[in-house]
Amino acid sequence: MQDGSVNDLLQASKIQDWDPSAMLNNLSFLGQKIHQLQDLVYLIIGRKGQVLGRPDELLVQQQQLVTADLTSIIVQLISTAGSLLPSVKQTLSAATTSLGQCGEFGGVVFPSSAQGLNDGVQPQNAGGSKVSEPPNSVDITSNNGNEQSNHIIEEHELKDEEDAEEGENLLPGTYEILQLEKEEILAPHTHFCTICGKGFKRDANLRMHMRGHGDEYKTPGALAKPTKESSSEPTIIKRYSCPYAGCKRNKDHKKFQPLKTILCVKNHYKRTHCDKSYICSRCNTKKFSVIADLKTHEKHCGKDKWLCSCGTTFSRKDKLFGHITLFQGHTPAIPSDEIKAAPAGTSDGATNKVGSVNFNLSYVSSESEVQSSSMDIKGGIDDAVGYFSPLSFDTCNFGGFHEFPRPPFDDSESSFAFLLSRSCNYSQKSGEE
Amino acid sequence: MLSFQSSKNVLSLTEDLLVRIYELLAAESDRKSFRLVCREFRRIDSLTRRHLRVIRIEFLPILLRKYPRLQSLDLSACPRIDDGVVSLLLTRVGPGSNSPSLGHWAWGLKSLVLSRATGLRFSGLEMLTRACPCLESVDVSYCCGFGDREAAALSSAVGLRELNMDKCLQLTDVGLAKIAVGCSKLEKLSLKWCMEITDLGIDLLCKKCVDLKYLDVSYLKVTNESLHSIASLLKLEVLGLMACPLIDDVGLQFIERGCPSLKVIDVSRCEGVSSSGLIYVVRGHRNLLELNAGYCLSELSTALLHQMKNLNHLEVIRIDGARISETSFQVISANCKSLVEIGLSKCVGVTNMGIMRLVSACINLRVLNLTCCHSITDTAISAIAYSCRSLVCLKVESCNMITEKGLCQLGSFCLLLEEIDLTDCCGVNDKGLEYLSRCSELSCLKLGLCTNISNKGLSYIGSNCLKIHELDLYRCTGIGDDGLEALSNGCKKLRKLNLSYCNAVSDRGLAYIGRLEELSDLEMRALHKITGVGLEAVAVGCKKLADLDMKHCEKVGDSGFWALAYYSKNLRQINLSYCGISDMALCMVMGNLSRLQEAKLVHLSNSTVEGVELALRACCARIKKVKLFAPLRFMLSSEILEILHARGCIIRWD
């Protein structure tokens, strides 16, 4: 381990602004800790023999103490070594960029269009030099003034961007960094005809277009996907940098994370550094800068209907049910539009029925001297008077029905009067079973 | 003087003694007589009564005040109950009144039956559950409009142990989740026909209500996923999976490893289940008591039979529709000795020899279903009668080879027989009925399509089987008025009678029917001889008549319908199709029968559109279901159709 870091040390020492004393400090701390660790392990070996011979409770306790000690030392060791690592890495990357001209790492070729060659490399060296300070201070001593405002954007970007390659650990310098200009990124077309200048979104479309310019573009070779030919050669991995200064995706950023494809660059740039001009027409709240994002959102907009009693919404029912399973006492909330719908649906039926039945009841209960309750019901009937009209036979005159002897159901009141004649009996006889 | 003294003696009994006497009265009619004796007895009745089934909603407030200690209230016969009624019932009477407050009745209530209470909505349910803190059991089955809001209202009854939500069609997983979270003590839950429920809901239920002992998910479109969740229920004893089309053998594999307390499983009519699935179930649950696998097996395979050898406690098995061999019967009888019920309806391969082998060891059989086992003859019936002395129910519909010999054996040995289905057994004759009448416990007798029986045979039944409460004489053309006379003299408990197409029956016969005071269901289609006189006799006599089907009784005139309108106040369903009822009488019937819920009014030869309209207006507040002649759809006013619709009435156009 020490050998490796010494190698790094040797390489890195060529850089002027690098501070070797801090590194040495760290390394000597590591060395100390390793010695401590060694002592402890010796101790444990000695103890183990005793324990095996005479298992004593006290000894067991001591052993536990030693183990705890050991664990804490290991933790310290790892954390120090870990904190050393980024500085080494950074210095390494700084070294490679500066060594690029010497031809040691042939892969570093900046696109000719990128003017960042001039204003990109120099500050990077400056940034890299500062990294050699103790690692915990790096974040605080950030170089650019606009960095702080960018922090917010970066956090948002990490959440938002699906193509954030966190798993990828390409060593700096093993790939070619390309940086497109803002205009290029925002241009609707990326492939231009060299003859007539017409722009296309896709290279395939350009190739199709080129057929019109002569027979030499009609050969299978000219029409084939250009990348396929080059696949046989050892390709240089291309990665992209965002032109926005201070952005984490910008190659000058000290924690630079490159973007994988041009599409990633475009989406990233639009999402993080452009206005969100597309507004969802359904919810009128969500804004997007990439049309595809809007379309994805619109597919699900308004479908967040799975609501828990705690207020959390879910786009999927199974997610809601999983949530309810987990949390004691949470229940699914019934959508509020149903609340409005349900009474509306029943208001014709149920409340009217209330009226009619109440009337019935009021009759019986008033007979049984429950005056106050009958009063209550009367109030209920008043509301439902309109609905009673179809029942009152006076209002509907059917031809030929006038001469009928008035039957007992003539109107509602006499209908119940008819009921009265036996209602008293029924209350005792068949009112119950 | 003597009567006075005796009554004084009775009155001298202390209250607790009276309560004890009252509690010994099992029959409702006896209790009624008891409470009609005097005020004191009535008071005992009202203090002791725990259960109440209300038939007429008008009397509900009085009854609830009269019986303050109710624990169980059954409102299934009052579909007109709605939110308004509930709020009225729960309204307390002001302090000035000396009557006890109305709300009291709800405090001790433990069980509430609201089956078919389609008028009720969530607000009413919420009031009820809030007012009844001790509620343990609720039945809201067949409340088709019930959904998640109602379920949410029910979920506030935290002590709920039993809940029946059959056919609450709007119920979804959300409502089920409400109940699962709210009523975690739930032990019994039935969700038949709640078609919106999916695996998610069942999964949540099984995670939240771990005390479930009874779960019925019949007819649901749940998959094996649900069975996976159900398998985790440690206390589950009864599992109903009837006609779940998406469940198959893989799902039953979960059940094999789970549900350690499982006693009863019903997988009948599950299309995806085969014998291998049942093998899993049987292998995992040696203590199974009941296995219902009707119409899901094509054959009782030997592998399954081999596993079934271990089911020594099995009491009930139904394998309707399967092919079964004679040797299978031997295996079953040799191993499942405690078998009480076996269902072999429509099984192929049921022979006399097979049945004889079965009953040779299964002597405890009480229920035997041999419907459509055509090759059964008297030999098998004799063997059954001889071996299974405690037989209670025998179904041999369409077993044509059964004759009086078999019935003779039944009448000699199976004296506990309560129910026998001899529909379409043309070998049954008067002599056979004479033998059968020795089974004096008989309560349900089905003789439909037995054309060889006559009044004489029926008179044996009438004189000996006094406990009969259901009799089916569908198309028994040999039956006439004399037979009904004998019947009415003996079978006073008759509640359900089918006389359809017994052409010989006339008004005189109906007059005898009118003597059956307990009669509630009467089907008498196409009795061409009867007139209004006969119907009047029935209406006047059969006070409890609730369901009357008189389709094609064309000669019945208005006088009969008038009588019906005046007397049959308990009528709930009526079929008047093809009857010569006039507009006037129709209005009378529909308007005056205040309990009427369902009417079939197709092809009324003597009534006009106006008459039907008026009749519908007269009953629109309470009718729940009506069948009308299809052309009327455009002739009736849209107003009445709207009103009916708004009140939740279902109209069937024919």
PDB file of C-alpha atoms in Angstrom, chain A residues 155-371:
ATOM      1  CA  GLU A 155     -28.492  18.933  -6.965  1.00  0.00           C
ATOM      2  CA  HIS A 156     -31.559  19.293  -9.047  1.00  0.00           C
ATOM      3  CA  GLU A 157     -29.784  17.854 -12.001  1.00  0.00           C
ATOM      4  CA  LEU A 158     -28.728  14.769 -10.125  1.00  0.00           C
ATOM      5  CA  LYS A 159     -32.274  14.009  -9.216  1.00  0.00           C
ATOM      6  CA  ASP A 160     -33.659  14.867 -12.575  1.00  0.00           C
ATOM      7  CA  GLU A 161     -31.197  13.348 -14.926  1.00  0.00           C
ATOM      8  CA  GLU A 162     -31.645   9.683 -15.592  1.00  0.00           C
ATOM      9  CA  ASP A 163     -28.422   9.427 -17.503  1.00  0.00           C
ATOM     10  CA  ALA A 164     -26.259  10.403 -14.591  1.00  0.00           C
ATOM     11  CA  GLU A 165     -23.580   7.772 -14.849  1.00  0.00           C
ATOM     12  CA  GLU A 166     -22.757   7.144 -11.263  1.00  0.00           C
ATOM     13  CA  GLY A 167     -21.597   3.610 -11.803  1.00  0.00           C
ATOM     14  CA  GLU A 168     -19.132   4.612 -14.456  1.00  0.00           C
ATOM     15  CA  ASN A 169     -15.655   5.032 -13.166  1.00  0.00           C
ATOM     16  CA  LEU A 170     -13.649   5.880 -16.210  1.00  0.00           C
ATOM     17  CA  LEU A 171     -10.186   6.925 -15.287  1.00  0.00           C
ATOM     18  CA  PRO A 172      -9.594  10.513 -16.289  1.00  0.00           C
ATOM     19  CA  GLY A 173      -7.596  10.692 -19.413  1.00  0.00           C
ATOM     20  CA  THR A 174      -8.718   7.362 -20.821  1.00  0.00           C
ATOM     21  CA  TYR A 175     -11.426   9.088 -22.838  1.00  0.00           C
ATOM     22  CA  GLU A 176     -11.732  11.944 -25.238  1.00  0.00           C
ATOM     23  CA  ILE A 177     -13.627  14.953 -23.946  1.00  0.00           C
ATOM     24  CA  LEU A 178     -15.752  16.841 -26.430  1.00  0.00           C
ATOM     25  CA  GLN A 179     -17.524  20.067 -25.728  1.00  0.00           C
ATOM     26  CA  LEU A 180     -20.286  21.381 -27.946  1.00  0.00           C
ATOM     27  CA  GLU A 181     -21.180  25.023 -28.007  1.00  0.00           C
ATOM     28  CA  LYS A 182     -24.452  26.299 -26.662  1.00  0.00           C
ATOM     29  CA  GLU A 183     -25.717  27.203 -30.142  1.00  0.00           C
ATOM     30  CA  GLU A 184     -24.820  23.790 -31.387  1.00  0.00           C
ATOM     31  CA  ILE A 185     -26.655  22.123 -28.547  1.00  0.00           C
ATOM     32  CA  LEU A 186     -29.794  24.156 -29.026  1.00  0.00           C
ATOM     33  CA  ALA A 187     -29.792  23.903 -32.809  1.00  0.00           C
ATOM     34  CA  PRO A 188     -32.706  21.872 -34.084  1.00  0.00           C
ATOM     35  CA  HIS A 189     -30.472  20.069 -36.575  1.00  0.00           C
ATOM     36  CA  THR A 190     -27.157  18.492 -35.932  1.00  0.00           C
ATOM     37  CA  HIS A 191     -26.330  16.952 -39.288  1.00  0.00           C
ATOM     38  CA  PHE A 192     -25.767  19.303 -42.155  1.00  0.00           C
ATOM     39  CA  CYS A 193     -25.354  18.530 -45.803  1.00  0.00           C
ATOM     40  CA  THR A 194     -21.894  19.549 -46.906  1.00  0.00           C
ATOM     41  CA  ILE A 195     -23.189  20.341 -50.381  1.00  0.00           C
ATOM     42  CA  CYS A 196     -26.426  22.270 -49.911  1.00  0.00           C
ATOM     43  CA  GLY A 197     -26.258  22.997 -46.200  1.00  0.00           C
ATOM     44  CA  LYS A 198     -29.619  21.486 -45.314  1.00  0.00           C
ATOM     45  CA  GLY A 199     -29.858  20.397 -41.712  1.00  0.00           C
ATOM     46  CA  PHE A 200     -31.096  17.095 -40.345  1.00  0.00           C
ATOM     47  CA  LYS A 201     -31.861  15.714 -36.962  1.00  0.00           C
ATOM     48  CA  ARG A 202     -30.529  12.278 -37.735  1.00  0.00           C
ATOM     49  CA  ASP A 203     -27.482  11.154 -39.628  1.00  0.00           C
ATOM     50  CA  ALA A 204     -29.533   8.450 -41.316  1.00  0.00           C
ATOM     51  CA  ASN A 205     -31.794  11.115 -42.763  1.00  0.00           C
ATOM     52  CA  LEU A 206     -28.761  13.014 -43.978  1.00  0.00           C
ATOM     53  CA  ARG A 207     -27.447   9.901 -45.664  1.00  0.00           C
ATOM     54  CA  MET A 208     -30.783   9.392 -47.355  1.00  0.00           C
ATOM     55  CA  HIS A 209     -30.646  13.031 -48.440  1.00  0.00           C
ATOM     56  CA  MET A 210     -27.169  12.680 -49.804  1.00  0.00           C
ATOM     57  CA  ARG A 211     -28.352  10.146 -52.366  1.00  0.00           C
ATOM     58  CA  GLY A 212     -29.853  13.042 -54.255  1.00  0.00           C
ATOM     59  CA  HIS A 213     -26.461  14.649 -54.694  1.00  0.00           C
ATOM     60  CA  GLY A 214     -24.956  11.963 -56.860  1.00  0.00           C
ATOM     61  CA  ASP A 215     -24.402   8.296 -57.430  1.00  0.00           C
ATOM     62  CA  GLU A 216     -21.311   8.165 -55.248  1.00  0.00           C
ATOM     63  CA  TYR A 217     -23.610   8.576 -52.211  1.00  0.00           C
ATOM     64  CA  LYS A 218     -25.766   5.656 -53.282  1.00  0.00           C
ATOM     65  CA  THR A 219     -23.228   2.937 -52.635  1.00  0.00           C
ATOM     66  CA  PRO A 220     -23.965   0.577 -49.775  1.00  0.00           C
ATOM     67  CA  GLY A 221     -20.825   1.817 -48.098  1.00  0.00           C
ATOM     68  CA  ALA A 222     -21.985   5.418 -48.161  1.00  0.00           C
ATOM     69  CA  LEU A 223     -25.447   4.466 -46.956  1.00  0.00           C
ATOM     70  CA  ALA A 224     -24.257   2.196 -44.152  1.00  0.00           C
ATOM     71  CA  LYS A 225     -23.993   3.353 -40.583  1.00  0.00           C
ATOM     72  CA  PRO A 226     -20.559   4.961 -40.324  1.00  0.00           C
ATOM     73  CA  THR A 227     -19.917   3.718 -36.797  1.00  0.00           C
ATOM     74  CA  LYS A 228     -19.989   0.117 -37.921  1.00  0.00           C
ATOM     75  CA  GLU A 229     -16.859   0.482 -39.975  1.00  0.00           C
ATOM     76  CA  SER A 230     -14.916   2.065 -37.189  1.00  0.00           C
ATOM     77  CA  SER A 231     -15.898  -0.622 -34.703  1.00  0.00           C
ATOM     78  CA  SER A 232     -13.021  -2.781 -35.876  1.00  0.00           C
ATOM     79  CA  GLU A 233     -10.448  -0.202 -34.890  1.00  0.00           C
ATOM     80  CA  PRO A 234      -9.704   0.429 -31.245  1.00  0.00           C
ATOM     81  CA  THR A 235     -12.048   3.358 -30.597  1.00  0.00           C
ATOM     82  CA  ILE A 236     -11.355   6.176 -28.288  1.00  0.00           C
ATOM     83  CA  ILE A 237     -14.205   6.488 -25.824  1.00  0.00           C
ATOM     84  CA  LYS A 238     -15.899   9.818 -26.315  1.00  0.00           C
ATOM     85  CA  ARG A 239     -17.390  11.700 -23.442  1.00  0.00           C
ATOM     86  CA  TYR A 240     -18.975  15.112 -23.484  1.00  0.00           C
ATOM     87  CA  SER A 241     -18.655  18.217 -21.438  1.00  0.00           C
ATOM     88  CA  CYS A 242     -21.305  20.817 -20.826  1.00  0.00           C
ATOM     89  CA  PRO A 243     -20.287  24.300 -22.032  1.00  0.00           C
ATOM     90  CA  TYR A 244     -21.865  25.964 -19.001  1.00  0.00           C
ATOM     91  CA  ALA A 245     -19.061  27.172 -16.768  1.00  0.00           C
ATOM     92  CA  GLY A 246     -19.294  25.957 -13.203  1.00  0.00           C
ATOM     93  CA  CYS A 247     -21.595  23.099 -14.052  1.00  0.00           C
ATOM     94  CA  LYS A 248     -20.605  19.732 -12.656  1.00  0.00           C
ATOM     95  CA  ARG A 249     -20.832  18.407 -16.174  1.00  0.00           C
ATOM     96  CA  ASN A 250     -18.320  21.026 -17.320  1.00  0.00           C
ATOM     97  CA  LYS A 251     -14.842  19.642 -17.725  1.00  0.00           C
ATOM     98  CA  ASP A 252     -13.399  22.438 -15.617  1.00  0.00           C
ATOM     99  CA  HIS A 253     -15.381  21.367 -12.600  1.00  0.00           C
ATOM    100  CA  LYS A 254     -13.237  19.648 -10.053  1.00  0.00           C
ATOM    101  CA  LYS A 255     -15.735  16.825  -9.652  1.00  0.00           C
ATOM    102  CA  PHE A 256     -16.358  16.671 -13.352  1.00  0.00           C
ATOM    103  CA  GLN A 257     -18.737  13.960 -14.434  1.00  0.00           C
ATOM    104  CA  PRO A 258     -18.758  13.601 -18.209  1.00  0.00           C
ATOM    105  CA  LEU A 259     -21.886  13.057 -20.262  1.00  0.00           C
ATOM    106  CA  LYS A 260     -22.116   9.938 -22.347  1.00  0.00           C
ATOM    107  CA  THR A 261     -23.756  10.996 -25.605  1.00  0.00           C
ATOM    108  CA  ILE A 262     -24.732  14.064 -27.530  1.00  0.00           C
ATOM    109  CA  LEU A 263     -28.330  13.382 -26.630  1.00  0.00           C
ATOM    110  CA  CYS A 264     -27.361  13.422 -22.985  1.00  0.00           C
ATOM    111  CA  VAL A 265     -25.651  16.769 -23.530  1.00  0.00           C
ATOM    112  CA  LYS A 266     -28.702  18.193 -25.206  1.00  0.00           C
ATOM    113  CA  ASN A 267     -31.116  16.984 -22.578  1.00  0.00           C
ATOM    114  CA  HIS A 268     -28.816  17.997 -19.766  1.00  0.00           C
ATOM    115  CA  TYR A 269     -28.289  21.468 -21.152  1.00  0.00           C
ATOM    116  CA  LYS A 270     -31.920  22.082 -21.792  1.00  0.00           C
ATOM    117  CA  ARG A 271     -33.013  20.680 -18.460  1.00  0.00           C
ATOM    118  CA  THR A 272     -30.486  22.518 -16.302  1.00  0.00           C
ATOM    119  CA  HIS A 273     -29.482  25.655 -18.107  1.00  0.00           C
ATOM    120  CA  CYS A 274     -32.533  26.608 -20.135  1.00  0.00           C
ATOM    121  CA  ASP A 275     -35.956  27.987 -19.376  1.00  0.00           C
ATOM    122  CA  LYS A 276     -38.734  25.507 -18.877  1.00  0.00           C
ATOM    123  CA  SER A 277     -41.031  26.681 -21.579  1.00  0.00           C
ATOM    124  CA  TYR A 278     -43.288  23.670 -21.951  1.00  0.00           C
ATOM    125  CA  ILE A 279     -46.129  23.752 -19.446  1.00  0.00           C
ATOM    126  CA  CYS A 280     -48.426  20.798 -18.883  1.00  0.00           C
ATOM    127  CA  SER A 281     -51.807  21.753 -20.197  1.00  0.00           C
ATOM    128  CA  ARG A 282     -53.582  19.496 -17.701  1.00  0.00           C
ATOM    129  CA  CYS A 283     -52.175  20.553 -14.384  1.00  0.00           C
ATOM    130  CA  ASN A 284     -50.785  23.931 -15.487  1.00  0.00           C
ATOM    131  CA  THR A 285     -48.096  23.652 -12.857  1.00  0.00           C
ATOM    132  CA  LYS A 286     -45.418  21.319 -14.140  1.00  0.00           C
ATOM    133  CA  LYS A 287     -42.930  22.933 -16.528  1.00  0.00           C
ATOM    134  CA  PHE A 288     -40.430  21.231 -18.763  1.00  0.00           C
ATOM    135  CA  SER A 289     -37.670  22.260 -21.104  1.00  0.00           C
ATOM    136  CA  VAL A 290     -37.567  18.985 -22.992  1.00  0.00           C
ATOM    137  CA  ILE A 291     -40.702  18.064 -24.940  1.00  0.00           C
ATOM    138  CA  ALA A 292     -40.187  14.378 -24.283  1.00  0.00           C
ATOM    139  CA  ASP A 293     -40.322  15.048 -20.553  1.00  0.00           C
ATOM    140  CA  LEU A 294     -43.595  16.899 -20.956  1.00  0.00           C
ATOM    141  CA  LYS A 295     -45.027  14.029 -22.929  1.00  0.00           C
ATOM    142  CA  THR A 296     -43.922  11.513 -20.336  1.00  0.00           C
ATOM    143  CA  HIS A 297     -45.496  13.638 -17.641  1.00  0.00           C
ATOM    144  CA  GLU A 298     -48.716  14.111 -19.554  1.00  0.00           C
ATOM    145  CA  LYS A 299     -49.106  10.363 -19.774  1.00  0.00           C
ATOM    146  CA  HIS A 300     -49.303  10.209 -15.999  1.00  0.00           C
ATOM    147  CA  CYS A 301     -50.616  13.668 -15.174  1.00  0.00           C
ATOM    148  CA  GLY A 302     -53.780  13.434 -13.155  1.00  0.00           C
ATOM    149  CA  LYS A 303     -53.238   9.759 -12.592  1.00  0.00           C
ATOM    150  CA  ASP A 304     -51.806  10.397  -9.186  1.00  0.00           C
ATOM    151  CA  LYS A 305     -55.165   9.397  -7.885  1.00  0.00           C
ATOM    152  CA  TRP A 306     -54.068   6.914  -5.285  1.00  0.00           C
ATOM    153  CA  LEU A 307     -54.218   8.956  -2.142  1.00  0.00           C
ATOM    154  CA  CYS A 308     -53.428   7.826   1.378  1.00  0.00           C
ATOM    155  CA  SER A 309     -55.107   9.235   4.464  1.00  0.00           C
ATOM    156  CA  CYS A 310     -51.747  10.731   5.377  1.00  0.00           C
ATOM    157  CA  GLY A 311     -51.864  12.872   2.233  1.00  0.00           C
ATOM    158  CA  THR A 312     -49.275  11.024   0.196  1.00  0.00           C
ATOM    159  CA  THR A 313     -50.242  10.396  -3.385  1.00  0.00           C
ATOM    160  CA  PHE A 314     -49.247   7.483  -5.545  1.00  0.00           C
ATOM    161  CA  SER A 315     -49.465   6.963  -9.238  1.00  0.00           C
ATOM    162  CA  ARG A 316     -49.924   3.258  -8.775  1.00  0.00           C
ATOM    163  CA  LYS A 317     -52.388   1.390  -6.665  1.00  0.00           C
ATOM    164  CA  ASP A 318     -49.928  -1.284  -5.624  1.00  0.00           C
ATOM    165  CA  LYS A 319     -47.566   1.378  -4.341  1.00  0.00           C
ATOM    166  CA  LEU A 320     -50.352   2.848  -2.222  1.00  0.00           C
ATOM    167  CA  PHE A 321     -51.242  -0.567  -0.870  1.00  0.00           C
ATOM    168  CA  GLY A 322     -47.628  -1.282  -0.104  1.00  0.00           C
ATOM    169  CA  HIS A 323     -47.535   1.994   1.812  1.00  0.00           C
ATOM    170  CA  ILE A 324     -50.684   1.111   3.731  1.00  0.00           C
ATOM    171  CA  THR A 325     -49.297  -2.302   4.579  1.00  0.00           C
ATOM    172  CA  LEU A 326     -46.225  -0.678   6.035  1.00  0.00           C
ATOM    173  CA  PHE A 327     -47.773   2.096   8.068  1.00  0.00           C
ATOM    174  CA  GLN A 328     -50.066   1.358  10.960  1.00  0.00           C
ATOM    175  CA  GLY A 329     -53.418   3.113  10.765  1.00  0.00           C
ATOM    176  CA  HIS A 330     -53.042   4.541   7.289  1.00  0.00           C
ATOM    177  CA  THR A 331     -55.970   3.941   4.989  1.00  0.00           C
ATOM    178  CA  PRO A 332     -56.600   4.775   1.371  1.00  0.00           C
ATOM    179  CA  ALA A 333     -58.527   8.004   0.950  1.00  0.00           C
ATOM    180  CA  ILE A 334     -61.549   7.926  -1.273  1.00  0.00           C
ATOM    181  CA  PRO A 335     -61.198  10.440  -4.107  1.00  0.00           C
ATOM    182  CA  SER A 336     -62.978  13.686  -3.413  1.00  0.00           C
ATOM    183  CA  ASP A 337     -64.764  13.880  -6.758  1.00  0.00           C
ATOM    184  CA  GLU A 338     -66.678  10.840  -5.676  1.00  0.00           C
ATOM    185  CA  ILE A 339     -67.908  12.733  -2.658  1.00  0.00           C
ATOM    186  CA  LYS A 340     -69.487  15.271  -4.888  1.00  0.00           C
ATOM    187  CA  ALA A 341     -70.898  12.653  -7.177  1.00  0.00           C
ATOM    188  CA  ALA A 342     -72.397  10.368  -4.588  1.00  0.00           C
ATOM    189  CA  PRO A 343     -74.815  12.755  -2.871  1.00  0.00           C
ATOM    190  CA  ALA A 344     -75.802  14.136  -6.232  1.00  0.00           C
ATOM    191  CA  GLY A 345     -76.715  10.681  -7.395  1.00  0.00           C
ATOM    192  CA  THR A 346     -78.670   9.827  -4.325  1.00  0.00           C
ATOM    193  CA  SER A 347     -80.260  13.166  -3.775  1.00  0.00           C
ATOM    194  CA  ASP A 348     -83.011  12.351  -6.221  1.00  0.00           C
ATOM    195  CA  GLY A 349     -83.501   8.886  -4.873  1.00  0.00           C
ATOM    196  CA  ALA A 350     -82.489   8.689  -1.299  1.00  0.00           C
ATOM    197  CA  THR A 351     -83.656  12.001   0.058  1.00  0.00           C
ATOM    198  CA  ASN A 352     -86.953  11.680  -1.671  1.00  0.00           C
ATOM    199  CA  LYS A 353     -87.385   8.295  -0.215  1.00  0.00           C
ATOM    200  CA  VAL A 354     -86.595   9.868   3.062  1.00  0.00           C
ATOM    201  CA  GLY A 355     -89.498  12.125   2.524  1.00  0.00           C
ATOM    202  CA  SER A 356     -91.950   9.442   1.716  1.00  0.00           C
ATOM    203  CA  VAL A 357     -90.892   7.018   4.352  1.00  0.00           C
ATOM    204  CA  ASN A 358     -90.660   9.680   6.948  1.00  0.00           C
ATOM    205  CA  PHE A 359     -94.167  10.599   6.188  1.00  0.00           C
ATOM    206  CA  ASN A 360     -95.175   7.071   6.807  1.00  0.00           C
ATOM    207  CA  LEU A 361     -93.262   6.973   9.993  1.00  0.00           C
ATOM    208  CA  SER A 362     -94.521  10.286  11.125  1.00  0.00           C
ATOM    209  CA  TYR A 363     -97.969   8.998  10.847  1.00  0.00           C
ATOM    210  CA  VAL A 364     -97.324   5.991  12.980  1.00  0.00           C
ATOM    211  CA  SER A 365     -95.203   7.750  15.488  1.00  0.00           C
ATOM    212  CA  SER A 366     -97.627  10.588  15.888  1.00  0.00           C
ATOM    213  CA  GLU A 367    -100.213   7.976  16.624  1.00  0.00           C
ATOM    214  CA  SER A 368     -97.975   6.677  19.311  1.00  0.00           C
ATOM    215  CA  GLU A 369     -97.720  10.132  20.860  1.00  0.00           C
ATOM    216  CA  VAL A 370     -94.163  10.881  19.870  1.00  0.00           C
ATOM    217  CA  GLN A 371     -95.012  14.396  18.951  1.00  0.00           C
TER     218      GLN A 371
END
